[in-house]
mmCIF file of C-alpha atoms in Angstrom:
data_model
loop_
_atom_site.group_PDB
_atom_site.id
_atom_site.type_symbol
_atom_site.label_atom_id
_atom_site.label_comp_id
_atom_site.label_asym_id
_atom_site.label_seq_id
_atom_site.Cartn_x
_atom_site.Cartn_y
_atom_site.Cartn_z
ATOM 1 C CA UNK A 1 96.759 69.382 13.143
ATOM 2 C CA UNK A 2 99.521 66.369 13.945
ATOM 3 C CA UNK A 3 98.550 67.255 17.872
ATOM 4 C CA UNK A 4 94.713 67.110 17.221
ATOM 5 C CA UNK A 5 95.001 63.634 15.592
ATOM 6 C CA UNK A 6 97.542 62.324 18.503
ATOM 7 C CA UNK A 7 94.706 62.874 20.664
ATOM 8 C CA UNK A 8 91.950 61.556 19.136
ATOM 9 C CA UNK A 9 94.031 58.634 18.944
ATOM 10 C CA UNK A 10 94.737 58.676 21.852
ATOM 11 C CA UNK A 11 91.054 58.519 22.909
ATOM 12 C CA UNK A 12 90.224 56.083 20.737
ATOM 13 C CA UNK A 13 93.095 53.590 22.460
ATOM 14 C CA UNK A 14 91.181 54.334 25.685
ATOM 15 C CA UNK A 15 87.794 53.419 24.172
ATOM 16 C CA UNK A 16 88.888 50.442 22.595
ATOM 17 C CA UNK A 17 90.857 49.164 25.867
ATOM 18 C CA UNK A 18 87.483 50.039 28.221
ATOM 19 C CA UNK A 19 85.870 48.156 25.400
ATOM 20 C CA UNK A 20 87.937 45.031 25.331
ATOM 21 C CA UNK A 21 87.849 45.338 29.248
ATOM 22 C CA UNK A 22 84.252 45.039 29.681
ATOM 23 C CA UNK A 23 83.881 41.982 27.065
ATOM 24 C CA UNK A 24 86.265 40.037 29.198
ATOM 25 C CA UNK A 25 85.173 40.789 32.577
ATOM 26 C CA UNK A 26 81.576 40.353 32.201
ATOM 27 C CA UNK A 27 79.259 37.766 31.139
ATOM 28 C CA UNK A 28 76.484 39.777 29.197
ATOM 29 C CA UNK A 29 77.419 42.988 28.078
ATOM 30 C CA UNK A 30 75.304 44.668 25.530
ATOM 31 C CA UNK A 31 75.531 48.310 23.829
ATOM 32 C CA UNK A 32 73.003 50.815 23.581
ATOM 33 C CA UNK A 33 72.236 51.886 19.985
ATOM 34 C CA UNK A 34 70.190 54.503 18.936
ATOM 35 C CA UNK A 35 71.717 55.359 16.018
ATOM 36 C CA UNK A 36 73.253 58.548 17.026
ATOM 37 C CA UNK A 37 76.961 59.688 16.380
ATOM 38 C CA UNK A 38 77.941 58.681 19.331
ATOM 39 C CA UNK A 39 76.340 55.220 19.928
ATOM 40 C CA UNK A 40 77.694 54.807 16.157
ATOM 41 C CA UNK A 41 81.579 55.319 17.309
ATOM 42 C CA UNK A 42 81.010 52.843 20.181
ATOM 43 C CA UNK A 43 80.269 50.109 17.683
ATOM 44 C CA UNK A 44 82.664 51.522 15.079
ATOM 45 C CA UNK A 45 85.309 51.061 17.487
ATOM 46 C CA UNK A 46 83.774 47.569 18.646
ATOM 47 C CA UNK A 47 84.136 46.626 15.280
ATOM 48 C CA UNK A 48 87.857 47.286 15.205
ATOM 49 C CA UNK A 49 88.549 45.911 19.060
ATOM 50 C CA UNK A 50 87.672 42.629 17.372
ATOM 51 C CA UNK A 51 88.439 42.373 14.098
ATOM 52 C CA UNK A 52 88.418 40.385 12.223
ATOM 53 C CA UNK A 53 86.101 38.010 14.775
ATOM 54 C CA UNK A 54 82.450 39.528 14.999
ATOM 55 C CA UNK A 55 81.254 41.811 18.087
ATOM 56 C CA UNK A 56 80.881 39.641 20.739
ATOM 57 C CA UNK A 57 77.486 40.908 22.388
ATOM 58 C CA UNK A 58 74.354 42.390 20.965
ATOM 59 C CA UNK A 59 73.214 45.872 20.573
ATOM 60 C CA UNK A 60 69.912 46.976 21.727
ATOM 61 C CA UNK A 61 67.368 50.055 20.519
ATOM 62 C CA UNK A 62 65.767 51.769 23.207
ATOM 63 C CA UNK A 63 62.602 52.397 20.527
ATOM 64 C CA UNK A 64 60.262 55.383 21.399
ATOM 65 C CA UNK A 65 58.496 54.392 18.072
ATOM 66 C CA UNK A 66 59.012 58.096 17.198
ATOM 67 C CA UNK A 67 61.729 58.053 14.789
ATOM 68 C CA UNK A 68 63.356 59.758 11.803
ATOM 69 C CA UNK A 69 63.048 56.885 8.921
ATOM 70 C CA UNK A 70 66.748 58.322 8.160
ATOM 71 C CA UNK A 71 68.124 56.491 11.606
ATOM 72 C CA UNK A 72 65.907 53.273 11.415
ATOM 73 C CA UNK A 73 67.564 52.396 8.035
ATOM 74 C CA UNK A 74 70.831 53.561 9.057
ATOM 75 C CA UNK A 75 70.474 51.171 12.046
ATOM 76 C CA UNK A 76 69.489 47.808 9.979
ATOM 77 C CA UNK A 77 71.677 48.884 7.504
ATOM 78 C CA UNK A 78 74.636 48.587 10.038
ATOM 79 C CA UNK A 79 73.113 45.252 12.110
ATOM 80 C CA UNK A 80 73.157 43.650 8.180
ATOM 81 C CA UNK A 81 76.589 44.945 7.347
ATOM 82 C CA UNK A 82 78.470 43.856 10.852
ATOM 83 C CA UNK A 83 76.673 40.698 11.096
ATOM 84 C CA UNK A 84 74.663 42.204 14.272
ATOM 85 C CA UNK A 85 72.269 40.812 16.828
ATOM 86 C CA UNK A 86 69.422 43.723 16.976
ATOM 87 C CA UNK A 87 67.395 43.863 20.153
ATOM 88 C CA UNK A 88 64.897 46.190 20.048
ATOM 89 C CA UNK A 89 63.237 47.485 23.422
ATOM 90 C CA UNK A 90 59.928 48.940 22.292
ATOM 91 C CA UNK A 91 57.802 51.925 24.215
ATOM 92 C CA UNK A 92 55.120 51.248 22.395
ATOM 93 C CA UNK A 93 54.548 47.621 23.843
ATOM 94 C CA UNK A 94 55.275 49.260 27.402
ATOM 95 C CA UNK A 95 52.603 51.332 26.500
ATOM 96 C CA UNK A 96 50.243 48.721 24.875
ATOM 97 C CA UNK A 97 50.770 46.241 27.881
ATOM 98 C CA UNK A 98 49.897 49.143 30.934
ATOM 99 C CA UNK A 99 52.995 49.385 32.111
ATOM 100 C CA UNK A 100 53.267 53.265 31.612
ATOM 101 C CA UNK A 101 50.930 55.653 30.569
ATOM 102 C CA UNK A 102 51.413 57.884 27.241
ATOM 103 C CA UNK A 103 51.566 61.924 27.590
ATOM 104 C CA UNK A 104 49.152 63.815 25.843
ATOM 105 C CA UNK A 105 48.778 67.657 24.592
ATOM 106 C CA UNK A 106 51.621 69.783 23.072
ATOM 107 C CA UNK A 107 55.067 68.851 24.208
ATOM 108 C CA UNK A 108 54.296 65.527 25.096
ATOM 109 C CA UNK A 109 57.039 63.084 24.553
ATOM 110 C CA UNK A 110 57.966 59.463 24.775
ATOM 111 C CA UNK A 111 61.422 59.400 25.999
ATOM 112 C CA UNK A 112 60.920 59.522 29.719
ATOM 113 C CA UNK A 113 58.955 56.384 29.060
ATOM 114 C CA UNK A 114 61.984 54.858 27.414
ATOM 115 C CA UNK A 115 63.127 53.840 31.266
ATOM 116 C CA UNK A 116 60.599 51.408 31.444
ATOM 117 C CA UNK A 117 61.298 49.404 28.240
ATOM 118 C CA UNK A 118 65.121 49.782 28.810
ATOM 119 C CA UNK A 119 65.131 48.432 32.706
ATOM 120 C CA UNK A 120 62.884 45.615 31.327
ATOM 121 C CA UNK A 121 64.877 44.103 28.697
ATOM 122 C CA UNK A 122 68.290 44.520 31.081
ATOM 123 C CA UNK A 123 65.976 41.952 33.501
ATOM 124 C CA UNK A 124 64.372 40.068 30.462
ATOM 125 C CA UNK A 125 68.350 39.343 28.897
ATOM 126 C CA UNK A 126 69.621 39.603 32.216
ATOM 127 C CA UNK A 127 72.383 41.969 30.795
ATOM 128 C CA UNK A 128 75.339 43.008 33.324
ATOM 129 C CA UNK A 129 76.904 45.618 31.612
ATOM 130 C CA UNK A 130 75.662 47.892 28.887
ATOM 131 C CA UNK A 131 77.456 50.473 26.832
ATOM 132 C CA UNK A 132 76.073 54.014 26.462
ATOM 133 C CA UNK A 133 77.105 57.211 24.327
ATOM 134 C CA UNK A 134 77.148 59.519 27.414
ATOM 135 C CA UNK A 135 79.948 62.472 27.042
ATOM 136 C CA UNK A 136 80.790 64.689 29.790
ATOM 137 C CA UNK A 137 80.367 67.912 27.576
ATOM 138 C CA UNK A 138 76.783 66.674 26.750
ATOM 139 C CA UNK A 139 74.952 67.567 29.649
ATOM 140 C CA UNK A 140 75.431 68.410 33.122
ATOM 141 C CA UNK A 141 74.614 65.186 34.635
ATOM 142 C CA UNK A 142 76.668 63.040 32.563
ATOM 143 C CA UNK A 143 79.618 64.919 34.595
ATOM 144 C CA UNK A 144 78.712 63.186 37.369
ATOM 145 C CA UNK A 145 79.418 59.820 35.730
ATOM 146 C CA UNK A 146 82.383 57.351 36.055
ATOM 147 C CA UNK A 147 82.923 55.509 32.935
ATOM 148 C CA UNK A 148 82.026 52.251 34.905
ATOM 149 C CA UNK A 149 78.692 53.967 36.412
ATOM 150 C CA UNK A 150 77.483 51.326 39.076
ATOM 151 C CA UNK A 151 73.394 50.721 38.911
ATOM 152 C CA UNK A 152 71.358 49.080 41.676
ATOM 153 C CA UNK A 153 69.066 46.184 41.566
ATOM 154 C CA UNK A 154 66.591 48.570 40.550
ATOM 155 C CA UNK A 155 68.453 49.963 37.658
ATOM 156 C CA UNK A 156 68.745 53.357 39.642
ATOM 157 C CA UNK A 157 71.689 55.471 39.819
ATOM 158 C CA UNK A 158 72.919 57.059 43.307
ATOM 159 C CA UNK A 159 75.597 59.943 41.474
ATOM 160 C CA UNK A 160 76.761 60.271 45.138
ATOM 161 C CA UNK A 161 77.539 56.736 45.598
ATOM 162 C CA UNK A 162 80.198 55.944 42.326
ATOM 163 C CA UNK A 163 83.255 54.015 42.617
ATOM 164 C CA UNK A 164 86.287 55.960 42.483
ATOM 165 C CA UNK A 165 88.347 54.816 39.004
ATOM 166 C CA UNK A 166 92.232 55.821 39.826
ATOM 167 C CA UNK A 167 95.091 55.341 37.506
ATOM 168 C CA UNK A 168 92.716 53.793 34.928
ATOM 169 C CA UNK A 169 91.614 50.912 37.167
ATOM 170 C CA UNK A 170 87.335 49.306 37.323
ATOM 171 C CA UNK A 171 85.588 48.190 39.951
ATOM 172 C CA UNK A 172 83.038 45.963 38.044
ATOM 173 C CA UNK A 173 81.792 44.025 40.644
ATOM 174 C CA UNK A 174 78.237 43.201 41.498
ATOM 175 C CA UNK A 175 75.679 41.250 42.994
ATOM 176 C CA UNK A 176 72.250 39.482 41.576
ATOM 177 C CA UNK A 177 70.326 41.574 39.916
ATOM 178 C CA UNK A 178 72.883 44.949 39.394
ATOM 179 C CA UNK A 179 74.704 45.920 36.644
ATOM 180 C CA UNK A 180 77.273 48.636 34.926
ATOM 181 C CA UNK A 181 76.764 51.351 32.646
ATOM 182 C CA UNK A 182 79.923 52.004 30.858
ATOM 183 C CA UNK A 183 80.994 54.972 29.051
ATOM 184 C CA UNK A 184 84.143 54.144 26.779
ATOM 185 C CA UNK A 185 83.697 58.382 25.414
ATOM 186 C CA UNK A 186 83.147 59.817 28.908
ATOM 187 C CA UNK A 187 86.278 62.218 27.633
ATOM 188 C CA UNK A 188 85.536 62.884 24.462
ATOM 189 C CA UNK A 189 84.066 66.056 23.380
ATOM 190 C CA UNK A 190 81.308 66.731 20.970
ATOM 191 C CA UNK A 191 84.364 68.431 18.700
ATOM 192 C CA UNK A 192 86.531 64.987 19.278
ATOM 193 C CA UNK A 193 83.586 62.040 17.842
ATOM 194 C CA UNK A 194 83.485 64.625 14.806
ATOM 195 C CA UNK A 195 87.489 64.681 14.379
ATOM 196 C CA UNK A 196 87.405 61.220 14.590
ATOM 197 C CA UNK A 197 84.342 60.786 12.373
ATOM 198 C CA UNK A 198 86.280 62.406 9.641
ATOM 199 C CA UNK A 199 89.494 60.620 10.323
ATOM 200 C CA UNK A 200 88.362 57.057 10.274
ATOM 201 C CA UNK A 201 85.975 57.951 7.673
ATOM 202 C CA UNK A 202 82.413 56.643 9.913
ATOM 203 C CA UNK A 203 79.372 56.661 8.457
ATOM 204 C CA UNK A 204 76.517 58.041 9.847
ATOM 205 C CA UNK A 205 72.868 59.178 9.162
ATOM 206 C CA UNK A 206 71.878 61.884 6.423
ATOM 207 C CA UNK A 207 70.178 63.588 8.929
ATOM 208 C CA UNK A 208 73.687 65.106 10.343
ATOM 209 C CA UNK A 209 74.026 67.401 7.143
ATOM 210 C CA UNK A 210 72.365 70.040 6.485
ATOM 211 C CA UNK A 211 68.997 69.655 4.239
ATOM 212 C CA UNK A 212 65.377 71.059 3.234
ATOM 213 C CA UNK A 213 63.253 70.050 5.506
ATOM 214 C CA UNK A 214 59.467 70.981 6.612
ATOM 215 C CA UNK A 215 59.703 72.496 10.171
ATOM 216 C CA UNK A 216 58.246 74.903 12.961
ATOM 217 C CA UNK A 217 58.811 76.727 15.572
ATOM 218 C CA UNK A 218 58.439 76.018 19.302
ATOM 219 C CA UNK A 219 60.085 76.876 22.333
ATOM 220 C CA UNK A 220 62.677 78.218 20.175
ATOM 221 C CA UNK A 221 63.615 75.266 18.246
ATOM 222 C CA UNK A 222 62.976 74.071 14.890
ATOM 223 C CA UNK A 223 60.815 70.829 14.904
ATOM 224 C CA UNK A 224 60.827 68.599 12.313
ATOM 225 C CA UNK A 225 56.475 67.726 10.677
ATOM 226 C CA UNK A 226 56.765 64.128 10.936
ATOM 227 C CA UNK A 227 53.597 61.411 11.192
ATOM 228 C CA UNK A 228 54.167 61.687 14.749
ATOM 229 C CA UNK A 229 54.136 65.766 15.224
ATOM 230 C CA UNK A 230 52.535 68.301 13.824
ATOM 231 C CA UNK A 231 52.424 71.538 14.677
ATOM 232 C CA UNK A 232 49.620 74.125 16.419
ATOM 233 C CA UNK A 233 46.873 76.338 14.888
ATOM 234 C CA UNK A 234 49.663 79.067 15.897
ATOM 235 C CA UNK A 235 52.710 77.627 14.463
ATOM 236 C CA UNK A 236 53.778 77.914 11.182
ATOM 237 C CA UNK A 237 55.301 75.374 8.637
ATOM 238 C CA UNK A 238 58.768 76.718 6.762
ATOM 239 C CA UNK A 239 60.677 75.090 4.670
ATOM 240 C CA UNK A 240 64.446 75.416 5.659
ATOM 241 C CA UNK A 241 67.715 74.165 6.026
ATOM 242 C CA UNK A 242 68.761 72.564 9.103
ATOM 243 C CA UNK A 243 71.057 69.292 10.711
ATOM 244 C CA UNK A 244 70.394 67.444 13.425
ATOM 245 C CA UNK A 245 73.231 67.797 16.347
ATOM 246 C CA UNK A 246 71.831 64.800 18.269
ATOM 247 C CA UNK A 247 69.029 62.112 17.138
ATOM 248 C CA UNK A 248 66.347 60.773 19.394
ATOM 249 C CA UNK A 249 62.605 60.500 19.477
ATOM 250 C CA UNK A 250 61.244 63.241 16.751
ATOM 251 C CA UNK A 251 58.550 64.811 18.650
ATOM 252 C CA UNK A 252 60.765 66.325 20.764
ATOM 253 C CA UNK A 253 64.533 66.397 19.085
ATOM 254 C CA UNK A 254 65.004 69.806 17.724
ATOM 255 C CA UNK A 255 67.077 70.879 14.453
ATOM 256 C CA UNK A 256 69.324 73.902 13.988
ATOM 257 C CA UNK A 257 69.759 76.008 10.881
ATOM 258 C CA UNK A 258 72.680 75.306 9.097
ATOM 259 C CA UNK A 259 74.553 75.290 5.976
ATOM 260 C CA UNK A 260 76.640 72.391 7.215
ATOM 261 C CA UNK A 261 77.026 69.762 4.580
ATOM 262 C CA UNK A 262 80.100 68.437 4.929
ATOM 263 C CA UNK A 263 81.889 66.842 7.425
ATOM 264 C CA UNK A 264 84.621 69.758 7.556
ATOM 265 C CA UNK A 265 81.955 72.393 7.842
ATOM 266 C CA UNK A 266 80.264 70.436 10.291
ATOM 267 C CA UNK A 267 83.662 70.502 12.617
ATOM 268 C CA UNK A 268 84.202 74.346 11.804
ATOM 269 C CA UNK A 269 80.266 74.827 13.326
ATOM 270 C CA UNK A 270 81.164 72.305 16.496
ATOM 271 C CA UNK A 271 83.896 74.157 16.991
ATOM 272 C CA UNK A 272 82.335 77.454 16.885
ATOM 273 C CA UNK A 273 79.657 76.941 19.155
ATOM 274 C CA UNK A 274 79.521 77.129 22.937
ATOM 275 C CA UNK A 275 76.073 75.518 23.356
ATOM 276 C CA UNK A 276 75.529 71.298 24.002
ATOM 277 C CA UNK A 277 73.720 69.511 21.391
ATOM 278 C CA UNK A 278 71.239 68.748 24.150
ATOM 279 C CA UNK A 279 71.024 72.142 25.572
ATOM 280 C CA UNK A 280 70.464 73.385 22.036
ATOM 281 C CA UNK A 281 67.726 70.994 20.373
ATOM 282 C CA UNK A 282 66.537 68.470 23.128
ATOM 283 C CA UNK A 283 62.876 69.678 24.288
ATOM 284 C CA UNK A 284 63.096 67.063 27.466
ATOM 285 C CA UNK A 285 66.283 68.587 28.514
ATOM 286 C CA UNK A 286 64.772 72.090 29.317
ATOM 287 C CA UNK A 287 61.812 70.755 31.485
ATOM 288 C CA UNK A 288 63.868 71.628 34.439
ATOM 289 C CA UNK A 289 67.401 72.275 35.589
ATOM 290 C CA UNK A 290 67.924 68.804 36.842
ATOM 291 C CA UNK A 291 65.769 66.810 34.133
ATOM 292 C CA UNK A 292 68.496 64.309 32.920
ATOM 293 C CA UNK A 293 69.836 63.638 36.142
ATOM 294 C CA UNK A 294 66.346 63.120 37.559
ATOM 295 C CA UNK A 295 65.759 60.204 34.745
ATOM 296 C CA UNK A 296 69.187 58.530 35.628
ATOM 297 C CA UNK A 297 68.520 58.288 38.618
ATOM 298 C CA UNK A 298 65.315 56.361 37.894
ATOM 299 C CA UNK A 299 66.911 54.212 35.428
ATOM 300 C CA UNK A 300 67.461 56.087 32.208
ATOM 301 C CA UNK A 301 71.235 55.730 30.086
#
């Protein structure tokens, strides 16, 4: 167990260094908050890079306008408690405005429109670096990351066309009009922002733990009945009890069933399973084999 802690320690050191780095070597950094676990360790460990000053830049939601009520009062809980400034980039005004075009029929979703409203408010703040959750065991894209991940002037990603990062060193320069992504948990493990949610006792959103909750069945995932989904003439409502791995817009974030309440069972399940949260509950994901890279490379975190 002494091990295990040495290296989540050791991660967060990292984190908290790329962190620091970023703050000093930029002019208008800002981090991605969605109110998932790991968006929430990002500013935990902001929070304690700092201390006792405030964070130094804002956070920004990426808002689909489809979300668990759970996450929205987590979130203003947190902007209230750390003294916070809350921008929030909203789909629905993307939508409202013409600038993108809502799906329709079963499985439609609102996160692929989420590129729009992020790439807008990067130009609209003129933001040169911005923080993001990505993990390299998340998905098979994020692999292809560097923790300083190097964006054009479009906000498009060329995966074949990073900076190399030796010996610990960033390249953050840019021109006009480009900008960083930086990933401060690139290697941590799904496994490791658990550990270390337990360790530095982190809150985070109900949702996590296992509860009742109305749901269906589609595609082989439990989805939540929420004001924004409900399910077809063939799919049938059960109540059961399920966690959320990962959080994002409801229509389309699945739940698995679990009896994971605490944060010690929730580890023993992690650590159990050989599955990524978004392999195992994200309906976007499984569109195609190359779905998430396909979105970063338009623009998306």
């Amino acid at each position: 167990m002494k091990s295990q802690l040495s290296h989540v320690k050791a991660l967060e050191s990292e984190a908290i260094f790329i962190i620091r780095e970023v703050a000093a070597e930029f002019e208008r950094p800002c981090l991605l908050f969605s109110g998932g676990k790991d968006s929430i360790l990002i500013l935990n460990m902001a929070v304690k890079a700092f201390a006792p000053a405030p964070v130094p830049f804002p956070i920004m939601h990426v808002d689909t306008g489809h979300n668990f009520p759970e996450v929205i009062e987590f979130r203003d809980r947190m902007v209230e408690k750390y003294g916070l400034k809350l921008i929030v980039a909203s789909v629905q005004e993307a939508i409202d405005s013409g600038k993108v075009v809502e799906q329709t029929g079963k499985g439609a979703s609102r996160n692929r429109l989420q590129t729009t409203a992020l790439l807008d408010a990067i130009e609209e703040h003129k933001f040169d670096a911005l923080f993001g959750g990505a993990r390299r065991d998340e998905e098979k894209a994020r692999a292809k990351e560097r923790i300083y991940s190097f964006r054009d002037e479009f906000g498009q990603w060329d995966p074949k066309g990073q900076r190399p990062e030796l010996w610990s060193l960033y390249n953050g320069r840019y021109n006009a009009g480009e900008h960083m992504r930086v990933f401060p948990i690139s290697n941590w493990t799904e496994l490791d922002v658990w550990t270390y949610i337990r360790d530095a006792e982190v809150e985070v959103p109900a949702v996590y733990f296992a509860h009742n909750r109305p749901v269906f069945e589609r595609d082989g995932m439990w989805l939540a009945v929420t004001e924004f989904l409900s399910p077809e003439e063939d799919e049938v409502v059960e109540e059961r009890m399920v966690r959320f791995r990962t959080i994002g817009d409801a229509t389309c974030t699945g739940a698995v069933e679990s009896p994971a309440q605490t944060i010690d069972q929730v580890i023993e399940e992690v650590g159990a399973t050989r599955i990524t949260e978004r392999g195992a509950t994200r309906a976007d994901d499984r569109t195609a084999e190359a779905a998430m890279e396909d979105r970063k490379k338009e623009g998306y975190f």
